[in-house]
Coordinates of C-alpha atoms in Angstrom, one line a residue:
X220 CA 70.7 8.7 -7.7
X221 CA 74.2 8.0 -6.3
X222 CA 73.7 10.5 -3.5
X223 CA 70.5 8.8 -2.5
X224 CA 72.2 5.4 -2.6
X225 CA 75.1 6.6 -0.5
X226 CA 72.7 8.2 2.0
X227 CA 70.8 4.9 2.3
X228 CA 74.0 3.0 2.9
X229 CA 75.2 5.5 5.5
X230 CA 71.8 5.4 7.3
X231 CA 71.8 1.5 7.3
X232 CA 75.4 1.5 8.6
X233 CA 74.4 3.9 11.5
X234 CA 71.4 1.7 12.3
X235 CA 73.6 -1.4 12.3
X236 CA 76.1 0.2 14.7
X237 CA 73.5 1.3 17.2
X238 CA 73.0 -2.1 19.0
X239 CA 76.7 -2.2 19.8
X240 CA 77.1 1.5 20.8
X241 CA 79.7 2.2 23.4
X242 CA 80.5 5.8 24.4
X243 CA 84.1 4.8 25.1
X244 CA 84.6 3.8 21.5
X245 CA 83.4 7.1 20.1
X246 CA 85.7 9.6 18.6
X247 CA 86.4 12.9 20.3
X248 CA 87.3 16.0 18.3
X249 CA 89.7 16.9 21.1
X250 CA 90.9 13.9 23.1
X251 CA 91.9 16.1 26.0
X252 CA 88.2 16.9 26.5
X253 CA 87.1 13.2 26.8
X254 CA 87.1 13.3 30.6
X255 CA 84.9 16.4 30.5
X256 CA 82.4 14.7 28.1
X257 CA 82.3 11.6 30.4
X258 CA 81.7 13.7 33.5
X259 CA 78.9 15.6 31.7
X260 CA 77.3 12.3 30.7
X261 CA 77.6 11.1 34.3
X262 CA 76.0 14.3 35.6
X263 CA 73.2 14.0 33.1
X264 CA 72.5 10.4 34.0
X265 CA 72.4 11.3 37.7
X266 CA 70.2 14.4 37.2
X267 CA 67.8 12.4 35.0
X268 CA 67.5 9.8 37.7
X269 CA 68.8 7.0 35.5
X270 CA 71.5 6.1 38.0
X271 CA 71.7 6.6 41.8
X272 CA 73.5 9.8 43.0
X273 CA 76.4 7.7 44.4
X274 CA 77.0 5.8 41.2
X275 CA 80.5 5.6 39.6
X276 CA 81.3 7.1 36.3
X277 CA 81.6 3.7 34.7
X278 CA 78.1 2.8 35.9
X279 CA 76.6 6.0 34.5
X280 CA 78.4 5.4 31.2
X281 CA 77.2 1.8 30.9
X282 CA 73.6 3.0 31.6
X283 CA 74.1 5.8 29.0
X284 CA 75.2 3.1 26.5
X285 CA 72.1 1.0 27.2
X286 CA 69.9 4.1 26.9
X287 CA 71.4 5.1 23.6
X288 CA 71.0 1.5 22.3
X289 CA 67.3 1.2 23.2
X290 CA 66.0 4.8 22.7
X291 CA 68.0 5.9 19.8
X292 CA 67.5 2.7 17.9
X293 CA 63.7 3.1 18.2
X294 CA 64.0 6.8 17.3
X295 CA 66.0 5.9 14.1
X296 CA 63.4 3.3 13.2
X297 CA 60.5 5.7 13.6
X298 CA 62.2 8.6 11.9
X299 CA 63.6 6.8 8.9
X300 CA 61.5 3.7 8.7
X301 CA 62.5 0.9 6.4
X302 CA 62.4 2.9 3.2
X303 CA 63.9 6.2 2.0
X304 CA 60.8 7.3 0.3
X305 CA 57.0 7.3 0.8
X306 CA 54.5 5.9 -1.7
X307 CA 54.0 9.2 -3.5
X308 CA 57.8 9.5 -4.1
X309 CA 57.9 6.1 -5.7
X310 CA 54.9 7.0 -7.9
X311 CA 56.5 10.2 -9.0
X312 CA 59.9 8.6 -9.7
X313 CA 58.3 5.7 -11.5
X314 CA 56.2 8.0 -13.7
X315 CA 59.1 10.3 -14.5
X316 CA 61.3 7.3 -15.4
X317 CA 58.6 5.9 -17.6
X318 CA 58.1 9.2 -19.4
X319 CA 61.9 9.5 -20.1
X320 CA 62.1 5.9 -21.4
X321 CA 59.1 6.4 -23.7
X322 CA 60.7 9.6 -24.9
X323 CA 63.9 7.9 -25.6
X324 CA 62.3 5.0 -27.5
X325 CA 59.7 6.9 -29.5
X326 CA 61.5 10.2 -30.0
X327 CA 64.9 9.1 -30.9
X328 CA 64.8 5.6 -32.2
X329 CA 61.6 5.9 -34.3
X330 CA 62.7 9.1 -36.0
X331 CA 59.6 11.1 -35.0
X332 CA 59.2 14.6 -36.4
X333 CA 60.9 17.3 -34.3
X334 CA 57.6 18.7 -33.2
X335 CA 56.5 15.4 -31.7
X336 CA 59.9 15.0 -30.0
X337 CA 59.6 18.5 -28.7
X338 CA 56.1 17.8 -27.3
X339 CA 57.5 14.8 -25.5
X340 CA 60.4 16.7 -24.1
X341 CA 58.1 19.4 -22.8
X342 CA 55.8 16.9 -21.1
X343 CA 58.9 15.3 -19.5
X344 CA 60.1 18.7 -18.3
X345 CA 56.6 19.7 -17.1
X346 CA 56.5 17.0 -14.4
X347 CA 59.4 18.1 -12.3
X348 CA 58.6 21.8 -12.8
X349 CA 54.8 21.9 -12.6
X350 CA 53.6 18.7 -11.0
X351 CA 56.3 17.8 -8.5
X352 CA 55.8 20.8 -6.3
X353 CA 52.0 20.2 -6.2
X354 CA 52.4 16.6 -5.1
X355 CA 55.0 17.2 -2.4

């Protein structure tokens, strides 16, 4: 659960940073290659026809920033949506959580015979092993 929560926070942070994206604020693994990266971006923007052939590097980089802000922001929204899971994921997680809580309450607190507790345990284990792959 912690992994999913962290992934959701990271995804939201990336989505929040996109509207203020600036290629000049990005990190380079090797700072000495930054001019090469900028010239490649400039060449790409000119080849794609996003800026005129006689444009300066700063014009091409500003256009690239705008392109990333608009296009990548929309791509993130369509790829990830507003939720981490689809409806079937929530149904499965809710059912599994309900089975575990019923097992905890009835099996352990009510002192059910070991055979009943074992049946509950097997039904709880059957869902992720047998049913989960069939749903997804």
